[in-house]
PDB file of C-alpha atoms in Angstrom:
ATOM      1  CA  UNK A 235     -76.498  44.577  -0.335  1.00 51.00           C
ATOM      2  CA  UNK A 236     -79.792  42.672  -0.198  1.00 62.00           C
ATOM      3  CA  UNK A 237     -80.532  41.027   2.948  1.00 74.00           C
ATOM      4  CA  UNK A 238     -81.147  37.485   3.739  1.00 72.00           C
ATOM      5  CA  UNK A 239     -85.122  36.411   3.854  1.00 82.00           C
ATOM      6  CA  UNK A 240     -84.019  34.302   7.015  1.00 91.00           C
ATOM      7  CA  UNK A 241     -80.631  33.356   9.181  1.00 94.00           C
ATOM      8  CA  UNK A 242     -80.302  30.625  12.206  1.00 96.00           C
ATOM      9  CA  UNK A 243     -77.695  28.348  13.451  1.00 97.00           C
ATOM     10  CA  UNK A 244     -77.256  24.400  13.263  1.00 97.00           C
ATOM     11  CA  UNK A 245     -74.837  23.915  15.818  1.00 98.00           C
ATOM     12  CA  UNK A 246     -72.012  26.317  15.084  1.00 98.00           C
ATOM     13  CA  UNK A 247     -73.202  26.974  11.206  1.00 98.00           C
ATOM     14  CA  UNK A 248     -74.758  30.206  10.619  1.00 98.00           C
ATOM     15  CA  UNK A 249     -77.315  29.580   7.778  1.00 98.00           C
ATOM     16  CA  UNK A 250     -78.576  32.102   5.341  1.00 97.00           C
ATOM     17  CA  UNK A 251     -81.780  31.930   3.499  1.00 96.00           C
ATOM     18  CA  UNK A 252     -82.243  33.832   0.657  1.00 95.00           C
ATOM     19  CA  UNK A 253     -85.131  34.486  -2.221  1.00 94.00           C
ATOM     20  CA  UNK A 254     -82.756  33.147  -5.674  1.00 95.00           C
ATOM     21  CA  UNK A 255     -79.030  31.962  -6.609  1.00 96.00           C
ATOM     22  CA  UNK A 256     -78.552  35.907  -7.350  1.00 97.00           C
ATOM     23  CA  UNK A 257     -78.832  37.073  -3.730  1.00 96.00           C
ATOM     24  CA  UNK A 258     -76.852  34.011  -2.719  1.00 97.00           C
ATOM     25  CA  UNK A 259     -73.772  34.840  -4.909  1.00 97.00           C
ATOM     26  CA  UNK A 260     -74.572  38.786  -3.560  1.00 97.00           C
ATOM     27  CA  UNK A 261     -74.668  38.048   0.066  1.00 97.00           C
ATOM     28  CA  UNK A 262     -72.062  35.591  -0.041  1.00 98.00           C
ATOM     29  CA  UNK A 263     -69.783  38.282  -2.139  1.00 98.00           C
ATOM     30  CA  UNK A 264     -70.252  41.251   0.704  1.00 97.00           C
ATOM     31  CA  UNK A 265     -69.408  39.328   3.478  1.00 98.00           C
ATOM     32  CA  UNK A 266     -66.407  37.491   1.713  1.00 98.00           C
ATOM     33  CA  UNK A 267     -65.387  41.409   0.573  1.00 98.00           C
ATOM     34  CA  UNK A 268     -65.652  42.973   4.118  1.00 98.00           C
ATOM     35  CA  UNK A 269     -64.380  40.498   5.725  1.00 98.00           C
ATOM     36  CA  UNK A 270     -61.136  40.540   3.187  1.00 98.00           C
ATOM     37  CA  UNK A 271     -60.645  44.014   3.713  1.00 98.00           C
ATOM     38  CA  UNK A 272     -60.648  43.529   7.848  1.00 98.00           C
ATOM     39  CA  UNK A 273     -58.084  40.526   7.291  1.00 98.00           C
ATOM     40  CA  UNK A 274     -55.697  42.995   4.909  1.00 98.00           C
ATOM     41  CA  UNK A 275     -56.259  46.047   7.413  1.00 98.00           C
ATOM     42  CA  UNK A 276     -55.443  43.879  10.324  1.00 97.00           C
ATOM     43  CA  UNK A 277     -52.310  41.842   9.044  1.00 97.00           C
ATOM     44  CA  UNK A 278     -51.680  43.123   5.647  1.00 97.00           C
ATOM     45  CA  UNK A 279     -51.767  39.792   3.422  1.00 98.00           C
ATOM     46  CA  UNK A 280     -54.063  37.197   3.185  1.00 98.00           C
ATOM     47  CA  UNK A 281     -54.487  33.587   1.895  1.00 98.00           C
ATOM     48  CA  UNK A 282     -57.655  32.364   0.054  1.00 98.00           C
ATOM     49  CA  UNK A 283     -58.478  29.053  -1.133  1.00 98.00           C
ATOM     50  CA  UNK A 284     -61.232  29.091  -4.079  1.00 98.00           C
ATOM     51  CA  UNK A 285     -64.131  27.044  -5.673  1.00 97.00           C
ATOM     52  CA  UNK A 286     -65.350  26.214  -8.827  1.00 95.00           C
ATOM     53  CA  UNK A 287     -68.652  25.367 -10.216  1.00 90.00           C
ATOM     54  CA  UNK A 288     -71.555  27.160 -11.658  1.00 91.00           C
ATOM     55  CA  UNK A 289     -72.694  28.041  -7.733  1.00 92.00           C
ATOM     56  CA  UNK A 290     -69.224  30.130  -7.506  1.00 97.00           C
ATOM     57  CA  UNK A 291     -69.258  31.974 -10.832  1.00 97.00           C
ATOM     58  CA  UNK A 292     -71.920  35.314 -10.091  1.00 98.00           C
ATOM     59  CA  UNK A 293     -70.189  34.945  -6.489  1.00 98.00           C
ATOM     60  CA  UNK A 294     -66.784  35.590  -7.898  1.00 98.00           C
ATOM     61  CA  UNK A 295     -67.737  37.838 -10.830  1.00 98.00           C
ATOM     62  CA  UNK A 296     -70.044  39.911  -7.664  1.00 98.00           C
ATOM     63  CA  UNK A 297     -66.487  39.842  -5.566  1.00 98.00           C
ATOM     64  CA  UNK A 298     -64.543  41.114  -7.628  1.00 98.00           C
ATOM     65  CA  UNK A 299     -66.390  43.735  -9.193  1.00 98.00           C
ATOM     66  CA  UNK A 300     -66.634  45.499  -5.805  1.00 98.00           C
ATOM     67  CA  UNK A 301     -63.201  46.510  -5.582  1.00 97.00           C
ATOM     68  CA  UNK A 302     -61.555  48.279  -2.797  1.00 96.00           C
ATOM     69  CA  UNK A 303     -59.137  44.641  -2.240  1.00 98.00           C
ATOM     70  CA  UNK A 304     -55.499  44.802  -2.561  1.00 98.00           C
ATOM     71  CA  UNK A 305     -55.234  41.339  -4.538  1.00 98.00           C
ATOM     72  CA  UNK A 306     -51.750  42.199  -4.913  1.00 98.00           C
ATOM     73  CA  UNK A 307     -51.321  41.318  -1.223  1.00 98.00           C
ATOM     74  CA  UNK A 308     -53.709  37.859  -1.623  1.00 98.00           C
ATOM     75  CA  UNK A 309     -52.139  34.803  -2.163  1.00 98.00           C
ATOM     76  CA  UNK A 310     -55.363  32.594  -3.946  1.00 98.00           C
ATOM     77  CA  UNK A 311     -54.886  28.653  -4.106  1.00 98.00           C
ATOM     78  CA  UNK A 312     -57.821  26.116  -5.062  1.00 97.00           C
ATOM     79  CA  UNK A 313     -59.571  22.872  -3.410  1.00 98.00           C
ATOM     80  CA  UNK A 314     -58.975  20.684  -6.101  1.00 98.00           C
ATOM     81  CA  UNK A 315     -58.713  19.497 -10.172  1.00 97.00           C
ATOM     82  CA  UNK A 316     -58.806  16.516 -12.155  1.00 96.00           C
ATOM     83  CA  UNK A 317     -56.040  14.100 -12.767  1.00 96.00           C
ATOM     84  CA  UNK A 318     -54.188  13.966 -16.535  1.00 94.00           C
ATOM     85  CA  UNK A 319     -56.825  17.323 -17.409  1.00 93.00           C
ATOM     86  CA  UNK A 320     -54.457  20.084 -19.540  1.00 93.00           C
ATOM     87  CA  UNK A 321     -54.418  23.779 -17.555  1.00 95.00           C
ATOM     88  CA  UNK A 322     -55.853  25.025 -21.373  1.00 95.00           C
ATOM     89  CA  UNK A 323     -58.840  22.486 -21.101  1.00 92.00           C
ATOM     90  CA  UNK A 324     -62.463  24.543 -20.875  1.00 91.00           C
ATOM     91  CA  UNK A 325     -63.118  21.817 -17.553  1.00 92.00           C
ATOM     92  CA  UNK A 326     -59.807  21.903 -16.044  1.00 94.00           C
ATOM     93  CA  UNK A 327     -60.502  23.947 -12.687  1.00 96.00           C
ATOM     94  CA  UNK A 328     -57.275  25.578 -13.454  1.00 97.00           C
ATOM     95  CA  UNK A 329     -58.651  27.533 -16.621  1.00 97.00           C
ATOM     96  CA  UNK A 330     -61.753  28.494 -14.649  1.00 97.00           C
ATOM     97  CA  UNK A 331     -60.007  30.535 -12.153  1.00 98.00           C
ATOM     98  CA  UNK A 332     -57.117  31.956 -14.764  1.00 98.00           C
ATOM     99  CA  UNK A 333     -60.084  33.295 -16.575  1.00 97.00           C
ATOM    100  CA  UNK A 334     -62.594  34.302 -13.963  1.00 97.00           C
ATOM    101  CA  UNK A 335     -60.346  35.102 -11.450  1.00 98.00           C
ATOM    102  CA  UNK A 336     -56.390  35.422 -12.232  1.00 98.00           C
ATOM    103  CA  UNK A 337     -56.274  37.743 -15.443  1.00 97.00           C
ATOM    104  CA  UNK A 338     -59.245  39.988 -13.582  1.00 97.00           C
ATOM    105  CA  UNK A 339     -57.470  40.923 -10.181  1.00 97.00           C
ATOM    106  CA  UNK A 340     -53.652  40.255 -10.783  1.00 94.00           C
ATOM    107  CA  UNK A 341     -53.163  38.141  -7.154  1.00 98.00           C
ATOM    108  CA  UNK A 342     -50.117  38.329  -5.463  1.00 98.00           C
ATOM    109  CA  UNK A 343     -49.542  34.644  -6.517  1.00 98.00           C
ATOM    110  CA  UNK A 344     -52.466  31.954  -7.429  1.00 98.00           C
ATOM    111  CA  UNK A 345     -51.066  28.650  -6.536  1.00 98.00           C
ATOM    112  CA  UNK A 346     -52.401  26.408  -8.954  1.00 98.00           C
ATOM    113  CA  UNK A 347     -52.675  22.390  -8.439  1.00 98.00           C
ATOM    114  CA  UNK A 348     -51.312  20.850 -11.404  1.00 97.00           C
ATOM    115  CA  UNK A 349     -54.042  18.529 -12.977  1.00 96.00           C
ATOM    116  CA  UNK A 350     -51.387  17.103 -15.804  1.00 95.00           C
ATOM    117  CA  UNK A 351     -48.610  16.415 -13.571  1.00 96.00           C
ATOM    118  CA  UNK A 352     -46.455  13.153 -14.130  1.00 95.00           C
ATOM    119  CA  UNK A 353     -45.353  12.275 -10.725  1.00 97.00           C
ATOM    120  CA  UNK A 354     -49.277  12.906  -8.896  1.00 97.00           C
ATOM    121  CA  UNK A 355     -47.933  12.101  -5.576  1.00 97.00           C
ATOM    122  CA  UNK A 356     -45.432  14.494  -5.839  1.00 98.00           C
ATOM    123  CA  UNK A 357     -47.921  16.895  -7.098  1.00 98.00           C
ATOM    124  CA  UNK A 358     -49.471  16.177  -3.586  1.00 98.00           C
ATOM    125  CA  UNK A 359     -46.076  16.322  -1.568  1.00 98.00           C
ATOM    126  CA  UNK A 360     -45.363  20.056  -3.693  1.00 98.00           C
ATOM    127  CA  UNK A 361     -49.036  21.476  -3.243  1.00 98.00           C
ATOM    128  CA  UNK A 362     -49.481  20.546   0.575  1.00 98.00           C
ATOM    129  CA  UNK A 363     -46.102  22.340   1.104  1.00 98.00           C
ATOM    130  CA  UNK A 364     -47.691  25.489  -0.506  1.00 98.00           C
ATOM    131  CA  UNK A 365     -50.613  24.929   1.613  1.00 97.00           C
ATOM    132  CA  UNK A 366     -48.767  24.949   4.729  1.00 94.00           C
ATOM    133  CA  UNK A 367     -46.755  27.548   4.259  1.00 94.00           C
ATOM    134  CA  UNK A 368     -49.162  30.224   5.149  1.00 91.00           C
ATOM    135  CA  UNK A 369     -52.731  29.845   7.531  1.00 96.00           C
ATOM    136  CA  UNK A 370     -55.908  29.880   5.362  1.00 98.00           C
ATOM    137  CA  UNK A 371     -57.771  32.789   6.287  1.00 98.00           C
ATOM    138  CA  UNK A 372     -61.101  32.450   3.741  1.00 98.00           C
ATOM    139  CA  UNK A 373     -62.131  29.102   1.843  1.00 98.00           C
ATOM    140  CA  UNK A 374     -64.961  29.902  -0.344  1.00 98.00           C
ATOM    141  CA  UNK A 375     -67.293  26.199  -1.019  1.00 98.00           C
ATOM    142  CA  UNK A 376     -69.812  25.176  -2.899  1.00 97.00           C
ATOM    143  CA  UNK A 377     -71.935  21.674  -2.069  1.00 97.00           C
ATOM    144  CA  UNK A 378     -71.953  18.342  -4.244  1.00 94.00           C
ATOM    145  CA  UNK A 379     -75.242  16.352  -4.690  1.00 92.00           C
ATOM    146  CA  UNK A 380     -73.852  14.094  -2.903  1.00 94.00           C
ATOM    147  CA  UNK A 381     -72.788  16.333   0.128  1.00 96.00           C
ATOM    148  CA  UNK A 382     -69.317  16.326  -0.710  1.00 96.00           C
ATOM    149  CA  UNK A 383     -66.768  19.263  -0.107  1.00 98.00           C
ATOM    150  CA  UNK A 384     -64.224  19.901  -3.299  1.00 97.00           C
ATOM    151  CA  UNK A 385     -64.134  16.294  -4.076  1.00 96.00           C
ATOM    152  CA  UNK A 386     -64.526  14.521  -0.509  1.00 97.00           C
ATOM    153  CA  UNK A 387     -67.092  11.983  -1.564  1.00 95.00           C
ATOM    154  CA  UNK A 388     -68.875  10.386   0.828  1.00 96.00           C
ATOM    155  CA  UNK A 389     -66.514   6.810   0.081  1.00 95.00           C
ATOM    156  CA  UNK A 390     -63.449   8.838   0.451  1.00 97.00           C
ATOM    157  CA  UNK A 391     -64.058  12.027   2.829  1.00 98.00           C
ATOM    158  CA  UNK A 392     -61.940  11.557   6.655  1.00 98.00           C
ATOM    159  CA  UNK A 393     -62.291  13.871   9.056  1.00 98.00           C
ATOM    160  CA  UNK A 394     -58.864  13.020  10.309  1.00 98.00           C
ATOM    161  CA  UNK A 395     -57.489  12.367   7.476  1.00 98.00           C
ATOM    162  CA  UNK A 396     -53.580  13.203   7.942  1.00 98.00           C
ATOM    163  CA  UNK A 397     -53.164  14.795   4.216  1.00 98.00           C
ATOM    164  CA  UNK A 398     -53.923  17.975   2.879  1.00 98.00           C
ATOM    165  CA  UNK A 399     -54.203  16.952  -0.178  1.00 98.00           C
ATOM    166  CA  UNK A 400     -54.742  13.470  -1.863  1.00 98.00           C
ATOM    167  CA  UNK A 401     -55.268  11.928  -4.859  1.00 97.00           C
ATOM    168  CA  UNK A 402     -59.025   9.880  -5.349  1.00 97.00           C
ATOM    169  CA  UNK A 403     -61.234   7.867  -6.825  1.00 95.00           C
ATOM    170  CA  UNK A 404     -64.489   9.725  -8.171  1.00 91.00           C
ATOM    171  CA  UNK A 405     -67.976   8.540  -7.407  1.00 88.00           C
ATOM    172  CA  UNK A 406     -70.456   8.263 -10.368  1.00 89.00           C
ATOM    173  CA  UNK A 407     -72.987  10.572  -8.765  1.00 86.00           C
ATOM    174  CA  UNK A 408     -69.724  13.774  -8.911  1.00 85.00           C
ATOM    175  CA  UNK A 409     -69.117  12.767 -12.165  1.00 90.00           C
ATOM    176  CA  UNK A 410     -72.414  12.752 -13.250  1.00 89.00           C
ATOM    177  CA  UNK A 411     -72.691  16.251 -11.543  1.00 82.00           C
ATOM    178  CA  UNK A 412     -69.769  17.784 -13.840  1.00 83.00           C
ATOM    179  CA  UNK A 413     -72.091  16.403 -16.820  1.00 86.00           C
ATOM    180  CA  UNK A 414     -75.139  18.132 -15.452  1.00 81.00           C
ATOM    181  CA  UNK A 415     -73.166  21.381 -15.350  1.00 77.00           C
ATOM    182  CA  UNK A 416     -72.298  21.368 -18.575  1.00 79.00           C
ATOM    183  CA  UNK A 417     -68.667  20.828 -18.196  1.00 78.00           C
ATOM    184  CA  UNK A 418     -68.616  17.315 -19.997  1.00 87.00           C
ATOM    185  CA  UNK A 419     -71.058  15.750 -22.836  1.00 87.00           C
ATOM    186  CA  UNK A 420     -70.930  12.848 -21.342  1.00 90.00           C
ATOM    187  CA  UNK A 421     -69.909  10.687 -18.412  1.00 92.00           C
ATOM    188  CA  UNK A 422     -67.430   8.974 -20.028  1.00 91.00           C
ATOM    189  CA  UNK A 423     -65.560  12.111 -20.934  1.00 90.00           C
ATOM    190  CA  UNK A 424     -64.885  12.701 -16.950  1.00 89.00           C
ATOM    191  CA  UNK A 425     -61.913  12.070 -15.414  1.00 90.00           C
ATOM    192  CA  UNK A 426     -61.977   8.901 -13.238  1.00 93.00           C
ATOM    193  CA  UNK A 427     -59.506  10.354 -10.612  1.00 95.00           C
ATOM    194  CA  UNK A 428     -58.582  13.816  -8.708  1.00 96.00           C
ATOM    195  CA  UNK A 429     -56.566  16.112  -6.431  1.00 98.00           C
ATOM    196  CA  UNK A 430     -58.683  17.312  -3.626  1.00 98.00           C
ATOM    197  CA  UNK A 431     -57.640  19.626  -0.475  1.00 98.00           C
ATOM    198  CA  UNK A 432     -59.347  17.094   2.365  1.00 98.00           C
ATOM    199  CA  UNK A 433     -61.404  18.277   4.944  1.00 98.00           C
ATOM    200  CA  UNK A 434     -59.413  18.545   8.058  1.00 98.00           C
ATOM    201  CA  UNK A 435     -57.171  21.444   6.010  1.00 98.00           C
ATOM    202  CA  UNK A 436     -60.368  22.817   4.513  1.00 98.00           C
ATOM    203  CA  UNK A 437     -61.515  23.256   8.354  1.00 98.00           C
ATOM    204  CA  UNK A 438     -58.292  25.186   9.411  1.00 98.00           C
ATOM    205  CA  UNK A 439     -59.581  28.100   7.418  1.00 98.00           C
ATOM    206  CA  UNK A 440     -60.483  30.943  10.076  1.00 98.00           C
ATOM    207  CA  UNK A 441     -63.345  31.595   7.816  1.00 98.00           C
ATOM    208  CA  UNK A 442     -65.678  29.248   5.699  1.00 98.00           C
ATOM    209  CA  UNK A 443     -68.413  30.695   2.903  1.00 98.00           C
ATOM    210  CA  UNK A 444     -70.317  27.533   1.511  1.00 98.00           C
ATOM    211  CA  UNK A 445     -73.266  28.470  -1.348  1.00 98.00           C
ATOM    212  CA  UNK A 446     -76.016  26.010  -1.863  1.00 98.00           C
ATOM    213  CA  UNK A 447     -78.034  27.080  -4.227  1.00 97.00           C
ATOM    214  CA  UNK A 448     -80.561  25.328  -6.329  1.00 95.00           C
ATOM    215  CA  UNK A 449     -83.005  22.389  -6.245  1.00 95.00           C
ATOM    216  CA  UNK A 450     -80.402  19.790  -6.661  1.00 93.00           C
ATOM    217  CA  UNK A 451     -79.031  20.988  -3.643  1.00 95.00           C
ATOM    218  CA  UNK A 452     -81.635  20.149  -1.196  1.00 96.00           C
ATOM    219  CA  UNK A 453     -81.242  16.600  -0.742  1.00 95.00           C
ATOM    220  CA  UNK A 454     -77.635  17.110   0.265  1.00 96.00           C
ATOM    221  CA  UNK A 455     -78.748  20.201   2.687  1.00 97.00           C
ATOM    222  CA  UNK A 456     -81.165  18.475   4.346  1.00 96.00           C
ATOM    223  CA  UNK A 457     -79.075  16.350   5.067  1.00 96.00           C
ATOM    224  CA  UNK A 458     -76.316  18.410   6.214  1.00 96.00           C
ATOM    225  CA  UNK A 459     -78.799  20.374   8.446  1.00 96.00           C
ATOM    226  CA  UNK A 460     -80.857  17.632  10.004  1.00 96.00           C
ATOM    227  CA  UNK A 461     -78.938  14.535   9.808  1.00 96.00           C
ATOM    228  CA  UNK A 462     -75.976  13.476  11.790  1.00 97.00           C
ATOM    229  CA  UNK A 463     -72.279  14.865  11.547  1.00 98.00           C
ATOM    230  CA  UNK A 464     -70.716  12.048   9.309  1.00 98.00           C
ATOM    231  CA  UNK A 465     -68.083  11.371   6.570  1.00 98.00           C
ATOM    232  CA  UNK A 466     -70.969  10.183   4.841  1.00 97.00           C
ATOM    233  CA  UNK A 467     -72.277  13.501   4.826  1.00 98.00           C
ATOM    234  CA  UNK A 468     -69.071  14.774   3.964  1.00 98.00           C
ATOM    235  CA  UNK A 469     -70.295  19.044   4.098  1.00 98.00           C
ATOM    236  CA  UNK A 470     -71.971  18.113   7.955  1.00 98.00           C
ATOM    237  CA  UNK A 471     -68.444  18.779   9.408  1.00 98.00           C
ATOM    238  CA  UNK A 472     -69.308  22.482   8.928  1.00 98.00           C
ATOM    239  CA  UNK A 473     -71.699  22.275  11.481  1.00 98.00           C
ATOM    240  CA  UNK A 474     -68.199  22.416  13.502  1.00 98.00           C
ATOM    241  CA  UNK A 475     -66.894  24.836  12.700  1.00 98.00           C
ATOM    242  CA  UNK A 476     -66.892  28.034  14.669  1.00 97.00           C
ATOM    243  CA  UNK A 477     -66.985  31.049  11.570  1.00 98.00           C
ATOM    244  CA  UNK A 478     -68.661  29.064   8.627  1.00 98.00           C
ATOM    245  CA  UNK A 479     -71.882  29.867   6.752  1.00 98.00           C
ATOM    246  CA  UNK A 480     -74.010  28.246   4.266  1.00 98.00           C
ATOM    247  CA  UNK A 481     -75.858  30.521   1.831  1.00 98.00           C
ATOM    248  CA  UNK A 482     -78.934  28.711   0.502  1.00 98.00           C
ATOM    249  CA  UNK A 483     -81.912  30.071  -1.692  1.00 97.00           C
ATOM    250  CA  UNK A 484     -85.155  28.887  -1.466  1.00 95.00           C
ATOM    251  CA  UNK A 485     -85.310  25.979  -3.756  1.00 96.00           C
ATOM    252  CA  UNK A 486     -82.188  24.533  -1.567  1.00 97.00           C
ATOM    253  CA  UNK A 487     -83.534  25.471   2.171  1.00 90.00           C
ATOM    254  CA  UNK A 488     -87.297  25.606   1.254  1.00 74.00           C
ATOM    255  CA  UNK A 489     -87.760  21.689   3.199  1.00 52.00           C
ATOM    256  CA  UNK A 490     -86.301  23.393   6.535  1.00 46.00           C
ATOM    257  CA  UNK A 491     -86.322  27.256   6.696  1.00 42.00           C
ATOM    258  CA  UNK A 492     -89.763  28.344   5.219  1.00 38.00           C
TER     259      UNK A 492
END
């Protein structure tokens, strides 16, 4: 395992600075792997709630491929998915983490949000339920542009907010993001509306693994780093929290950590 170039805290988040997106995904992978195994040895299940996005796919991929986890003991849910998307779409979250994750590791069960449903608020009543019904013990993040965490925009994001999971409105600056990424040709071709986990359940995860990396990043982190702990800086509430890290290369942390 490579080690970090640099580590300090902001407030309560440990931040990691490494030399490329590679050694981010890598670092990120170890810990999330070592600390999995602890969490099976100690109470013999666990319950892990799961990213998408390009920042999360060598990170997964890197996970996985270490082996040594008893996925048939890990129950694997996810932070969010677009509203009236099909599960066999190429941008629905769900198809992501069948292919990358699901048909590679055989979970115990992978909870999956449904994007199509017909009734979205009770897709919201039956997915918080699932949520509940077992304490989060990893949530693996990435970062929006716009600081957001799953889809928490800034207009949206409540750090009391009394759901799990909601149903909202997308900001251009996400959508634009999913275009960026490849995901969509265009802007109009993303969905207006999603599920998203919210933040308070996102922060009752005993453990919190946020990657960073990239250029387009480092408006957001400096943000998150230096600025104040807002809802308008949706990803600054990790600064709370009392075992999360953000893994950050050096295009993403060069401002702050060089």
């Amino acid at each position: 395992m490579l080690d970090p170039v640099s580590s300090s805290y902001v407030d309560s988040l440990l931040v990691y600075r490494c030399e490329s997106p590679q050694q981010v995904a890598e670092l990120a992978a170890h810990q999330a792997h070592r600390y999995l195994q602890g969490v099976l040895q100690q109470q013999g299940n666990a319950a892990v709630l799961l990213a998408t996005g390009n920042s999360q796919i060598q990170f997964l991929k890197t996970l996985i491929d270490l082996g040594g986890l008893d996925w048939s003991q890990i129950t694997l849910l996810h932070l969010d998915e677009y509203l009236g998307i099909e599960a066999q779409h190429p941008a629905s979250f769900r198809y992501y983490l069948r292919e990358r994750v699901e048909k590679q590791v055989r979970p115990k069960v992978f909870h999956y949000i449904n994007g199509n449903a017909l009734q979205p608020l009770q897709e919201c009543d039956r997915y918080t339920q699932l949520l509940k019904a077992q304490p989060i013990d990893l949530c693996c993040l990435g970062l929006g542009e716009n600081g957001h965490l799953a889809f928490n925009d800034p207009d949206v994001a409540d750090f009391q907010d009394p759901h799990s999971l909601k149903l909202v409105k997308l900001d251009t600056i996400t959508r634009q993001q999913q275009v960026k990424t490849g995901l969509f040709s265009e802007l109009e071709q993303v969905p207006q509306y999603a599920f998203t986990v919210t933040l308070p359940l996102i922060c009752s995860a005993r453990k919190i693994l946020c990657l960073a990396p990239e250029l387009r990043k480092a408006k957001a982190v400096q943000g998150l780093l230096t600025g104040e702990i807002t809802p308008q800086l949706p990803a600054s509430i990790l600064r709370q929290h009392p075992q999360a890290s953000l893994f950050l290369d050096r295009d993403s942390a060069g401002f702050s950590l060089c």
